PDB file of C-alpha atoms and ligand atoms in Angstrom:
ATOM      1  CA  MET A   1      54.915 206.299-143.000  1.00 97.00           C
ATOM      2  CA  GLU A   2      56.755 205.939-139.584  1.00 97.00           C
ATOM      3  CA  ILE A   3      55.607 203.600-136.639  1.00 98.00           C
ATOM      4  CA  ILE A   4      56.608 205.019-133.413  1.00 98.00           C
ATOM      5  CA  SER A   5      56.021 203.831-129.826  1.00 98.00           C
ATOM      6  CA  ASP A   6      57.546 206.450-127.651  1.00 97.00           C
ATOM      7  CA  ARG A   7      55.386 209.255-126.558  1.00 96.00           C
ATOM      8  CA  ARG A   8      58.186 211.815-126.680  1.00 96.00           C
ATOM      9  CA  ALA A   9      58.646 211.064-130.446  1.00 96.00           C
ATOM     10  CA  LEU A  10      55.026 212.256-130.979  1.00 95.00           C
ATOM     11  CA  GLN A  11      56.351 215.954-130.384  1.00 92.00           C
ATOM     12  CA  ARG A  12      57.646 215.672-134.060  1.00 94.00           C
ATOM     13  CA  TRP A  13      54.145 215.756-135.371  1.00 93.00           C
ATOM     14  CA  PRO A  14      52.152 218.542-133.822  1.00 90.00           C
ATOM     15  CA  ASN A  15      48.925 220.216-134.926  1.00 94.00           C
ATOM     16  CA  GLY A  16      47.818 217.054-136.998  1.00 97.00           C
ATOM     17  CA  ALA A  17      44.863 215.124-137.446  1.00 98.00           C
ATOM     18  CA  LEU A  18      44.399 212.144-135.011  1.00 98.00           C
ATOM     19  CA  VAL A  19      42.622 208.889-135.447  1.00 98.00           C
ATOM     20  CA  PRO A  20      42.511 207.040-132.286  1.00 98.00           C
ATOM     21  CA  THR A  21      41.959 203.506-132.592  1.00 98.00           C
ATOM     22  CA  MET A  22      42.658 199.923-131.047  1.00 98.00           C
ATOM     23  CA  GLY A  23      44.042 198.467-134.008  1.00 98.00           C
ATOM     24  CA  ALA A  24      42.907 195.326-136.057  1.00 97.00           C
ATOM     25  CA  LEU A  25      41.990 198.030-138.757  1.00 98.00           C
ATOM     26  CA  HIS A  26      39.324 197.587-141.334  1.00 97.00           C
ATOM     27  CA  ASP A  27      37.734 199.806-144.002  1.00 98.00           C
ATOM     28  CA  GLY A  28      35.720 201.566-141.158  1.00 98.00           C
ATOM     29  CA  HIS A  29      39.044 202.915-139.533  1.00 98.00           C
ATOM     30  CA  ALA A  30      40.581 203.574-143.162  1.00 98.00           C
ATOM     31  CA  SER A  31      37.601 205.876-144.012  1.00 98.00           C
ATOM     32  CA  LEU A  32      38.358 207.926-140.769  1.00 98.00           C
ATOM     33  CA  ILE A  33      42.193 207.990-141.916  1.00 98.00           C
ATOM     34  CA  ARG A  34      41.097 209.151-145.359  1.00 98.00           C
ATOM     35  CA  GLU A  35      39.065 211.843-143.662  1.00 98.00           C
ATOM     36  CA  ALA A  36      41.749 212.959-141.545  1.00 98.00           C
ATOM     37  CA  ARG A  37      43.834 213.269-144.685  1.00 97.00           C
ATOM     38  CA  ARG A  38      41.220 215.215-146.406  1.00 96.00           C
ATOM     39  CA  ARG A  39      41.098 217.758-143.706  1.00 94.00           C
ATOM     40  CA  ARG A  40      44.762 218.765-144.856  1.00 89.00           C
ATOM     41  CA  VAL A  41      45.473 220.170-141.373  1.00 92.00           C
ATOM     42  CA  GLY A  42      48.907 218.542-140.842  1.00 94.00           C
ATOM     43  CA  PRO A  43      50.298 215.235-140.319  1.00 97.00           C
ATOM     44  CA  VAL A  44      47.755 212.448-140.105  1.00 98.00           C
ATOM     45  CA  LEU A  45      48.435 210.323-136.914  1.00 98.00           C
ATOM     46  CA  VAL A  46      46.913 206.990-136.240  1.00 98.00           C
ATOM     47  CA  SER A  47      47.282 205.665-132.578  1.00 98.00           C
ATOM     48  CA  ILE A  48      46.848 201.987-132.075  1.00 98.00           C
ATOM     49  CA  PHE A  49      46.520 201.054-128.558  1.00 98.00           C
ATOM     50  CA  VAL A  50      44.552 198.337-126.835  1.00 98.00           C
ATOM     51  CA  ASN A  51      43.377 200.515-123.775  1.00 98.00           C
ATOM     52  CA  PRO A  52      43.349 198.170-120.816  1.00 98.00           C
ATOM     53  CA  THR A  53      41.446 200.562-118.516  1.00 98.00           C
ATOM     54  CA  GLN A  54      38.195 200.473-120.738  1.00 98.00           C
ATOM     55  CA  PHE A  55      37.921 196.711-120.352  1.00 97.00           C
ATOM     56  CA  ALA A  56      36.365 194.955-117.499  1.00 96.00           C
ATOM     57  CA  PRO A  57      38.093 191.912-116.049  1.00 95.00           C
ATOM     58  CA  HIS A  58      35.592 189.529-117.809  1.00 94.00           C
ATOM     59  CA  GLU A  59      35.885 191.260-121.264  1.00 95.00           C
ATOM     60  CA  ASP A  60      38.291 190.469-124.272  1.00 93.00           C
ATOM     61  CA  PHE A  61      41.278 192.647-123.411  1.00 96.00           C
ATOM     62  CA  ALA A  62      43.890 189.646-123.460  1.00 95.00           C
ATOM     63  CA  ARG A  63      42.267 188.083-126.738  1.00 94.00           C
ATOM     64  CA  TYR A  64      41.828 191.475-128.614  1.00 95.00           C
ATOM     65  CA  PRO A  65      43.418 191.193-132.259  1.00 95.00           C
ATOM     66  CA  ARG A  66      46.705 192.577-132.090  1.00 97.00           C
ATOM     67  CA  THR A  67      47.987 192.933-135.783  1.00 97.00           C
ATOM     68  CA  LEU A  68      50.291 195.777-136.054  1.00 98.00           C
ATOM     69  CA  GLU A  69      51.901 194.516-139.450  1.00 98.00           C
ATOM     70  CA  ALA A  70      48.632 194.372-141.442  1.00 98.00           C
ATOM     71  CA  ASP A  71      47.464 197.508-139.656  1.00 98.00           C
ATOM     72  CA  SER A  72      50.559 199.597-141.129  1.00 98.00           C
ATOM     73  CA  VAL A  73      49.462 198.568-144.644  1.00 98.00           C
ATOM     74  CA  VAL A  74      45.953 199.663-144.031  1.00 98.00           C
ATOM     75  CA  ALA A  75      47.034 202.896-142.305  1.00 98.00           C
ATOM     76  CA  LYS A  76      49.733 203.699-145.227  1.00 98.00           C
ATOM     77  CA  ALA A  77      47.335 202.996-147.947  1.00 98.00           C
ATOM     78  CA  ALA A  78      44.571 205.264-146.291  1.00 98.00           C
ATOM     79  CA  GLY A  79      46.974 208.070-146.003  1.00 98.00           C
ATOM     80  CA  ALA A  80      48.541 207.906-142.546  1.00 98.00           C
ATOM     81  CA  ASP A  81      51.887 209.620-142.025  1.00 98.00           C
ATOM     82  CA  VAL A  82      52.659 207.962-138.552  1.00 98.00           C
ATOM     83  CA  ILE A  83      51.351 205.221-136.537  1.00 98.00           C
ATOM     84  CA  PHE A  84      51.559 205.833-132.611  1.00 98.00           C
ATOM     85  CA  ALA A  85      51.515 202.146-131.089  1.00 98.00           C
ATOM     86  CA  PRO A  86      52.654 202.553-127.414  1.00 98.00           C
ATOM     87  CA  PRO A  87      53.031 199.935-124.793  1.00 98.00           C
ATOM     88  CA  PRO A  88      50.834 200.690-121.731  1.00 97.00           C
ATOM     89  CA  GLU A  89      53.624 202.173-119.839  1.00 97.00           C
ATOM     90  CA  GLU A  90      53.855 205.104-122.476  1.00 98.00           C
ATOM     91  CA  ILE A  91      50.332 206.025-121.915  1.00 98.00           C
ATOM     92  CA  TYR A  92      50.139 205.294-118.239  1.00 98.00           C
ATOM     93  CA  PRO A  93      53.831 205.894-116.858  1.00 98.00           C
ATOM     94  CA  ASP A  94      52.628 205.477-113.116  1.00 98.00           C
ATOM     95  CA  GLY A  95      51.593 201.963-113.690  1.00 98.00           C
ATOM     96  CA  PRO A  96      48.338 199.972-114.181  1.00 97.00           C
ATOM     97  CA  ASP A  97      46.859 200.415-110.677  1.00 97.00           C
ATOM     98  CA  ALA A  98      47.043 204.301-110.905  1.00 98.00           C
ATOM     99  CA  ALA A  99      45.743 204.016-114.434  1.00 98.00           C
ATOM    100  CA  ALA A 100      42.768 201.958-113.273  1.00 98.00           C
ATOM    101  CA  ARG A 101      41.926 204.569-110.292  1.00 98.00           C
ATOM    102  CA  ALA A 102      42.376 207.374-112.491  1.00 98.00           C
ATOM    103  CA  ALA A 103      39.755 205.781-114.967  1.00 98.00           C
ATOM    104  CA  GLU A 104      37.517 205.107-111.970  1.00 98.00           C
ATOM    105  CA  HIS A 105      37.655 208.690-110.916  1.00 98.00           C
ATOM    106  CA  PHE A 106      37.495 210.400-114.133  1.00 98.00           C
ATOM    107  CA  PRO A 107      34.915 212.998-114.161  1.00 97.00           C
ATOM    108  CA  LEU A 108      32.357 211.688-116.667  1.00 98.00           C
ATOM    109  CA  PRO A 109      30.154 213.977-118.918  1.00 98.00           C
ATOM    110  CA  GLN A 110      26.315 213.559-119.015  1.00 98.00           C
ATOM    111  CA  ALA A 111      26.237 211.224-121.919  1.00 98.00           C
ATOM    112  CA  ALA A 112      28.383 208.620-119.959  1.00 98.00           C
ATOM    113  CA  THR A 113      25.990 208.477-117.064  1.00 98.00           C
ATOM    114  CA  THR A 114      22.450 209.209-117.759  1.00 98.00           C
ATOM    115  CA  PRO A 115      21.615 207.166-120.987  1.00 98.00           C
ATOM    116  CA  ALA A 116      21.652 203.658-119.172  1.00 98.00           C
ATOM    117  CA  LEU A 117      22.853 202.050-122.553  1.00 98.00           C
ATOM    118  CA  GLU A 118      26.649 201.196-122.674  1.00 98.00           C
ATOM    119  CA  ASP A 119      27.082 202.870-119.431  1.00 98.00           C
ATOM    120  CA  ARG A 120      24.801 200.411-117.736  1.00 98.00           C
ATOM    121  CA  ILE A 121      26.063 197.162-119.611  1.00 98.00           C
ATOM    122  CA  ARG A 122      29.805 198.176-119.236  1.00 97.00           C
ATOM    123  CA  PRO A 123      30.143 200.271-115.920  1.00 97.00           C
ATOM    124  CA  GLY A 124      33.665 201.715-115.792  1.00 97.00           C
ATOM    125  CA  HIS A 125      34.178 201.522-119.578  1.00 98.00           C
ATOM    126  CA  PHE A 126      33.749 205.303-120.354  1.00 98.00           C
ATOM    127  CA  GLY A 127      35.983 206.294-117.560  1.00 98.00           C
ATOM    128  CA  GLY A 128      38.825 204.271-119.186  1.00 98.00           C
ATOM    129  CA  VAL A 129      37.803 205.789-122.714  1.00 98.00           C
ATOM    130  CA  CYS A 130      37.774 209.385-121.590  1.00 98.00           C
ATOM    131  CA  LEU A 131      41.065 208.784-119.697  1.00 98.00           C
ATOM    132  CA  VAL A 132      42.603 207.437-122.939  1.00 98.00           C
ATOM    133  CA  VAL A 133      41.302 209.869-125.176  1.00 98.00           C
ATOM    134  CA  ALA A 134      42.247 212.702-122.962  1.00 97.00           C
ATOM    135  CA  ARG A 135      45.868 211.456-122.556  1.00 97.00           C
ATOM    136  CA  LEU A 136      46.281 210.877-126.470  1.00 97.00           C
ATOM    137  CA  PHE A 137      45.001 214.575-126.752  1.00 97.00           C
ATOM    138  CA  GLU A 138      47.501 215.820-124.231  1.00 96.00           C
ATOM    139  CA  LEU A 139      50.493 213.654-125.814  1.00 96.00           C
ATOM    140  CA  ALA A 140      49.640 214.324-129.693  1.00 96.00           C
ATOM    141  CA  ALA A 141      48.254 217.895-129.437  1.00 95.00           C
ATOM    142  CA  PRO A 142      46.320 217.428-132.417  1.00 97.00           C
ATOM    143  CA  ARG A 143      44.349 220.075-134.428  1.00 97.00           C
ATOM    144  CA  VAL A 144      41.708 217.554-135.499  1.00 97.00           C
ATOM    145  CA  ALA A 145      40.543 214.313-134.126  1.00 98.00           C
ATOM    146  CA  ILE A 146      38.204 211.778-136.197  1.00 98.00           C
ATOM    147  CA  PHE A 147      35.853 209.422-134.435  1.00 98.00           C
ATOM    148  CA  GLY A 148      33.162 206.918-135.857  1.00 98.00           C
ATOM    149  CA  GLU A 149      29.655 207.082-135.696  1.00 98.00           C
ATOM    150  CA  LYS A 150      29.640 203.490-135.261  1.00 98.00           C
ATOM    151  CA  ASP A 151      30.308 203.992-131.505  1.00 98.00           C
ATOM    152  CA  TRP A 152      27.709 206.731-131.078  1.00 98.00           C
ATOM    153  CA  GLN A 153      27.516 206.705-127.272  1.00 98.00           C
ATOM    154  CA  GLN A 154      31.294 207.050-127.279  1.00 98.00           C
ATOM    155  CA  TRP A 155      31.245 209.857-129.729  1.00 98.00           C
ATOM    156  CA  ARG A 156      28.924 211.790-127.631  1.00 98.00           C
ATOM    157  CA  VAL A 157      30.703 211.149-124.519  1.00 98.00           C
ATOM    158  CA  ILE A 158      33.980 212.256-126.081  1.00 98.00           C
ATOM    159  CA  ASP A 159      32.629 215.362-127.515  1.00 98.00           C
ATOM    160  CA  GLN A 160      31.039 216.354-124.395  1.00 98.00           C
ATOM    161  CA  MET A 161      34.530 215.840-122.576  1.00 97.00           C
ATOM    162  CA  ALA A 162      36.321 217.789-125.095  1.00 97.00           C
ATOM    163  CA  GLN A 163      33.919 220.544-124.923  1.00 96.00           C
ATOM    164  CA  ARG A 164      34.344 220.653-121.083  1.00 96.00           C
ATOM    165  CA  ALA A 165      38.142 220.484-121.449  1.00 94.00           C
ATOM    166  CA  ALA A 166      38.292 223.191-124.077  1.00 92.00           C
ATOM    167  CA  ALA A 167      36.347 225.448-121.740  1.00 92.00           C
ATOM    168  CA  ASP A 168      38.576 224.743-118.699  1.00 93.00           C
ATOM    169  CA  ALA A 169      42.002 224.856-120.457  1.00 91.00           C
ATOM    170  CA  PRO A 170      44.305 227.938-120.493  1.00 91.00           C
ATOM    171  CA  ILE A 171      44.002 230.192-123.429  1.00 91.00           C
ATOM    172  CA  GLU A 172      47.239 228.969-124.780  1.00 90.00           C
ATOM    173  CA  SER A 173      46.192 225.180-124.685  1.00 91.00           C
ATOM    174  CA  PRO A 174      45.775 223.256-128.090  1.00 90.00           C
ATOM    175  CA  LEU A 175      42.519 221.951-126.510  1.00 93.00           C
ATOM    176  CA  ARG A 176      41.079 225.209-127.119  1.00 92.00           C
ATOM    177  CA  HIS A 177      41.371 224.827-130.816  1.00 92.00           C
ATOM    178  CA  LEU A 178      40.796 221.006-131.048  1.00 96.00           C
ATOM    179  CA  GLU A 179      38.033 220.312-133.536  1.00 97.00           C
ATOM    180  CA  LEU A 180      36.331 217.101-133.408  1.00 97.00           C
ATOM    181  CA  SER A 181      34.449 215.159-136.180  1.00 97.00           C
ATOM    182  CA  VAL A 182      32.345 212.275-136.513  1.00 97.00           C
ATOM    183  CA  ALA A 183      32.565 210.197-139.709  1.00 97.00           C
ATOM    184  CA  PRO A 184      29.840 207.642-141.060  1.00 97.00           C
ATOM    185  CA  THR A 185      29.673 204.005-139.978  1.00 98.00           C
ATOM    186  CA  VAL A 186      31.184 201.700-142.892  1.00 98.00           C
ATOM    187  CA  ARG A 187      29.263 198.558-143.506  1.00 98.00           C
ATOM    188  CA  GLU A 188      29.799 195.073-145.159  1.00 97.00           C
ATOM    189  CA  HIS A 189      27.823 194.527-148.230  1.00 97.00           C
ATOM    190  CA  ASP A 190      24.917 192.989-146.210  1.00 97.00           C
ATOM    191  CA  GLY A 191      24.755 195.867-143.798  1.00 97.00           C
ATOM    192  CA  LEU A 192      26.933 194.361-140.804  1.00 98.00           C
ATOM    193  CA  ALA A 193      28.793 197.533-139.433  1.00 98.00           C
ATOM    194  CA  MET A 194      32.325 196.669-139.732  1.00 98.00           C
ATOM    195  CA  SER A 195      33.970 195.896-136.329  1.00 97.00           C
ATOM    196  CA  SER A 196      37.393 194.399-135.256  1.00 94.00           C
ATOM    197  CA  ARG A 197      35.237 191.939-133.094  1.00 94.00           C
ATOM    198  CA  ASN A 198      33.412 190.625-136.173  1.00 97.00           C
ATOM    199  CA  ARG A 199      36.216 188.092-136.712  1.00 95.00           C
ATOM    200  CA  TYR A 200      34.995 186.280-133.438  1.00 95.00           C
ATOM    201  CA  LEU A 201      31.856 185.392-135.279  1.00 97.00           C
ATOM    202  CA  SER A 202      31.389 181.789-136.230  1.00 97.00           C
ATOM    203  CA  ALA A 203      30.127 181.152-139.898  1.00 97.00           C
ATOM    204  CA  GLU A 204      26.692 180.720-138.683  1.00 96.00           C
ATOM    205  CA  ASP A 205      26.559 183.498-136.439  1.00 97.00           C
ATOM    206  CA  ARG A 206      27.978 185.749-139.255  1.00 97.00           C
ATOM    207  CA  ARG A 207      24.777 184.812-141.366  1.00 97.00           C
ATOM    208  CA  ARG A 208      22.696 186.193-138.397  1.00 97.00           C
ATOM    209  CA  ALA A 209      24.826 189.340-137.478  1.00 98.00           C
ATOM    210  CA  THR A 210      22.845 191.524-139.891  1.00 98.00           C
ATOM    211  CA  ALA A 211      19.912 191.419-137.373  1.00 98.00           C
ATOM    212  CA  PRO A 212      21.189 194.609-135.631  1.00 98.00           C
ATOM    213  CA  TRP A 213      20.976 196.528-138.914  1.00 98.00           C
ATOM    214  CA  ARG A 214      17.716 194.964-140.013  1.00 98.00           C
ATOM    215  CA  ALA A 215      16.336 195.987-136.543  1.00 98.00           C
ATOM    216  CA  ILE A 216      17.349 199.527-137.223  1.00 98.00           C
ATOM    217  CA  GLN A 217      15.649 199.338-140.575  1.00 97.00           C
ATOM    218  CA  LEU A 218      12.563 197.979-139.335  1.00 98.00           C
ATOM    219  CA  ALA A 219      12.396 200.737-136.760  1.00 98.00           C
ATOM    220  CA  ARG A 220      12.552 203.268-139.618  1.00 97.00           C
ATOM    221  CA  GLU A 221       9.727 201.575-141.442  1.00 97.00           C
ATOM    222  CA  LEU A 222       7.665 201.929-138.072  1.00 97.00           C
ATOM    223  CA  LYS A 223       8.629 205.463-137.187  1.00 92.00           C
ATOM    224  CA  HIS A 224       4.966 206.374-137.381  1.00 92.00           C
ATOM    225  CA  LEU A 225       4.321 204.095-134.229  1.00 95.00           C
ATOM    226  CA  ALA A 226       4.721 204.893-130.661  1.00 95.00           C
ATOM    227  CA  LEU A 227       8.355 204.693-129.622  1.00 96.00           C
ATOM    228  CA  THR A 228       7.692 201.860-127.061  1.00 96.00           C
ATOM    229  CA  GLU A 229       6.042 199.883-129.986  1.00 98.00           C
ATOM    230  CA  ILE A 230       9.184 200.560-132.267  1.00 98.00           C
ATOM    231  CA  GLU A 231      11.354 199.338-129.588  1.00 98.00           C
ATOM    232  CA  GLU A 232       9.359 196.182-129.075  1.00 98.00           C
ATOM    233  CA  ALA A 233       9.627 195.209-132.638  1.00 98.00           C
ATOM    234  CA  MET A 234      13.358 195.814-132.669  1.00 98.00           C
ATOM    235  CA  THR A 235      13.703 193.627-129.639  1.00 98.00           C
ATOM    236  CA  ASN A 236      11.530 190.936-131.067  1.00 98.00           C
ATOM    237  CA  LEU A 237      13.458 190.825-134.315  1.00 98.00           C
ATOM    238  CA  LEU A 238      16.605 190.254-132.630  1.00 98.00           C
ATOM    239  CA  VAL A 239      15.339 187.677-130.100  1.00 98.00           C
ATOM    240  CA  ALA A 240      13.887 185.725-132.973  1.00 98.00           C
ATOM    241  CA  GLU A 241      17.384 185.609-134.640  1.00 97.00           C
ATOM    242  CA  GLY A 242      18.584 184.171-131.411  1.00 97.00           C
ATOM    243  CA  PHE A 243      20.294 187.423-129.705  1.00 98.00           C
ATOM    244  CA  GLU A 244      20.181 188.196-126.270  1.00 98.00           C
ATOM    245  CA  VAL A 245      19.352 191.898-126.339  1.00 98.00           C
ATOM    246  CA  ASP A 246      21.477 194.622-124.012  1.00 98.00           C
ATOM    247  CA  TYR A 247      19.168 197.261-125.444  1.00 98.00           C
ATOM    248  CA  ALA A 248      17.142 198.208-128.547  1.00 98.00           C
ATOM    249  CA  VAL A 249      16.077 201.637-128.155  1.00 98.00           C
ATOM    250  CA  ILE A 250      15.151 205.258-129.463  1.00 98.00           C
ATOM    251  CA  ARG A 251      16.819 208.245-128.101  1.00 98.00           C
ATOM    252  CA  GLU A 252      17.584 211.899-128.531  1.00 97.00           C
ATOM    253  CA  GLU A 253      20.776 211.714-130.459  1.00 97.00           C
ATOM    254  CA  ASP A 254      22.784 214.380-128.408  1.00 96.00           C
ATOM    255  CA  SER A 255      22.034 213.544-124.856  1.00 97.00           C
ATOM    256  CA  LEU A 256      20.947 209.892-125.659  1.00 98.00           C
ATOM    257  CA  ASN A 257      18.176 210.412-123.074  1.00 97.00           C
ATOM    258  CA  ALA A 258      14.648 209.244-123.726  1.00 97.00           C
ATOM    259  CA  PRO A 259      12.892 211.553-126.271  1.00 96.00           C
ATOM    260  CA  GLY A 260      10.223 214.003-125.084  1.00 91.00           C
ATOM    261  CA  ALA A 261       7.052 214.202-126.924  1.00 87.00           C
ATOM    262  CA  SER A 262       8.218 217.372-128.749  1.00 91.00           C
ATOM    263  CA  THR A 263      11.661 216.039-129.946  1.00 93.00           C
ATOM    264  CA  PRO A 264      11.542 216.103-133.785  1.00 93.00           C
ATOM    265  CA  VAL A 265      12.073 212.772-135.496  1.00 92.00           C
ATOM    266  CA  GLU A 266      15.369 214.224-137.043  1.00 94.00           C
ATOM    267  CA  ARG A 267      16.856 214.166-133.688  1.00 96.00           C
ATOM    268  CA  LEU A 268      15.840 210.684-133.021  1.00 97.00           C
ATOM    269  CA  ARG A 269      18.374 207.679-133.142  1.00 98.00           C
ATOM    270  CA  ALA A 270      17.852 204.009-133.033  1.00 98.00           C
ATOM    271  CA  LEU A 271      20.666 202.127-131.074  1.00 98.00           C
ATOM    272  CA  VAL A 272      21.192 198.309-130.609  1.00 98.00           C
ATOM    273  CA  ALA A 273      23.510 196.281-128.767  1.00 98.00           C
ATOM    274  CA  ALA A 274      22.811 192.560-128.616  1.00 98.00           C
ATOM    275  CA  ARG A 275      24.962 189.260-128.235  1.00 98.00           C
ATOM    276  CA  VAL A 276      25.115 186.182-130.276  1.00 97.00           C
ATOM    277  CA  GLY A 277      27.389 183.118-129.913  1.00 95.00           C
ATOM    278  CA  GLY A 278      29.376 185.230-127.005  1.00 93.00           C
ATOM    279  CA  VAL A 279      29.964 188.134-129.638  1.00 96.00           C
ATOM    280  CA  ARG A 280      28.638 191.527-128.761  1.00 97.00           C
ATOM    281  CA  LEU A 281      27.463 193.653-131.681  1.00 98.00           C
ATOM    282  CA  ILE A 282      26.581 197.141-131.493  1.00 98.00           C
ATOM    283  CA  ASP A 283      24.803 199.652-134.146  1.00 98.00           C
ATOM    284  CA  ASN A 284      23.002 202.740-134.601  1.00 98.00           C
ATOM    285  CA  ALA A 285      21.693 205.099-137.035  1.00 98.00           C
ATOM    286  CA  PRO A 286      19.225 208.082-137.309  1.00 97.00           C
ATOM    287  CA  LEU A 287      15.604 206.906-137.134  1.00 96.00           C
ATOM    288  CA  HIS A 288      15.083 209.408-139.994  1.00 93.00           C
ATOM    289  CA  PRO A 289      17.566 208.674-142.811  1.00 85.00           C
ATOM    290  CA  ARG A 290      19.602 211.701-143.829  1.00 77.00           C
ATOM    291  CA  HIS A 291      20.193 212.564-147.541  1.00 62.00           C
ATOM    292  CA  GLY A 292      23.259 210.575-148.678  1.00 53.00           C
ATOM    293  CA  GLY A 293      21.526 207.235-147.273  1.00 52.00           C
ATOM    294  CA  ASP A 294      22.876 206.342-143.851  1.00 56.00           C
ATOM    295  CA  SER A 295      25.964 208.726-143.793  1.00 42.00           C
ATOM    296  CA  ILE A 296      25.733 211.374-141.367  1.00 33.00           C
ATOM    297  CA  ASP A 297      26.152 214.832-142.950  1.00 35.00           C
ATOM    298  CA  GLN A 298      29.819 215.795-142.065  1.00 35.00           C
ATOM    299  CA  SER A 299      28.917 219.287-141.440  1.00 33.00           C
ATOM    300  CA  MET A 300      26.551 218.002-138.755  1.00 34.00           C
ATOM    301  CA  GLY A 301      29.112 215.881-136.922  1.00 40.00           C
ATOM    302  CA  THR A 302      31.887 218.589-137.043  1.00 43.00           C
ATOM    303  CA  ARG A 303      32.467 220.988-134.150  1.00 43.00           C
ATOM    304  CA  ALA A 304      35.022 223.713-134.111  1.00 39.00           C
TER     305      ALA A 304
HETATM  306  P1  AMP B   1      38.083 200.929-132.272  1.00 68.81           P
HETATM  307  O1  AMP B   1      39.312 200.638-132.864  1.00 68.81           O
HETATM  308  O2  AMP B   1      36.985 199.758-132.379  1.00 68.81           O
HETATM  309  O3  AMP B   1      38.284 201.488-131.002  1.00 68.81           O
HETATM  310  O4  AMP B   1      37.667 202.222-133.220  1.00 68.81           O
HETATM  311  C1  AMP B   1      38.466 203.232-133.541  1.00 68.81           C
HETATM  312  C2  AMP B   1      37.539 204.299-134.155  1.00 68.81           C
HETATM  313  O5  AMP B   1      36.973 203.590-135.332  1.00 68.81           O
HETATM  314  C3  AMP B   1      36.438 204.740-133.141  1.00 68.81           C
HETATM  315  O6  AMP B   1      36.130 206.081-133.510  1.00 68.81           O
HETATM  316  C4  AMP B   1      35.176 203.814-133.847  1.00 68.81           C
HETATM  317  O7  AMP B   1      33.980 204.553-133.771  1.00 68.81           O
HETATM  318  C5  AMP B   1      35.616 203.979-135.485  1.00 68.81           C
HETATM  319  N1  AMP B   1      35.080 202.785-135.963  1.00 68.81           N
HETATM  320  C6  AMP B   1      34.988 201.563-135.715  1.00 68.81           C
HETATM  321  N2  AMP B   1      34.194 200.860-136.740  1.00 68.81           N
HETATM  322  C7  AMP B   1      33.703 201.604-137.626  1.00 68.81           C
HETATM  323  C8  AMP B   1      33.096 201.452-138.963  1.00 68.81           C
HETATM  324  N3  AMP B   1      32.380 200.323-139.245  1.00 68.81           N
HETATM  325  N4  AMP B   1      32.765 202.508-139.594  1.00 68.81           N
HETATM  326  C9  AMP B   1      33.244 203.772-139.152  1.00 68.81           C
HETATM  327  N5  AMP B   1      34.075 204.025-138.123  1.00 68.81           N
HETATM  328  C10 AMP B   1      34.339 202.792-137.297  1.00 68.81           C
END
């Protein structure tokens, strides 16, 4: 496995399977890398880039864990062929101010503007996400890119952005043939969704940190109730565990808008974002568990 930081070196691995990450790799990332390997489309590329344009000034950009040596062990074991770990100037050659402006003006798809979930709590975040993912697609020209169900709204935003980019791209552009996939959330033994930020949790907060997953399971048990009642029950559980709740909602899973009366239960998803001890946890799952437990059916999450 090679580790490169120069964007031009990426040209040696075209038509591959790309797994974009911010590093501090855990088993969730490893499962995405294994999925990329399983696709057998070409080289498996893992990008590791703590993207400044998706962090607000008060967020954890400076203290976000940077652990390239350990990451290379995880990526290699999972089947990566190359890690692309660029400095910011490789991704944003026009400098940080131009990058910040480009993120601010990025034309956002619907899932980044109407749900009032992450887009409300983290204004500006999806502009940065779209900018860096579009840039990685341009630089790596992958055939396949794999994302995690863990960040469901992000997945919907990137999928919509890529569909639009494919429709607008010239016929010879690799964007036309780019296939996106979403892979299931990998959890700790007690249900906590793995996250690079879990390491910020104190021992006591780590014990409470199963609450978002328990709130989602409670929603599933209550799925015969009115959606507002389910949402209230989820919020109450989180508050009782000492969380400050950003949202605990049931949404239509593609648009992330509020469901209509005729939305089938199979299209509903519970989404939670809540903070404990200064650590923000997000989690989500279908309201109606799919066969194979909480894993989303791969074929449903794959778009050619
Ligand atoms: P991050 O490094 O947090 O930006 O995440 C990189 C990719 O890994 C994203 O597509 C995430 O959705 C995905 N990911 C993060 N945590 C998990 C998890 N616990 N299970 C599966 N995928 C994950």
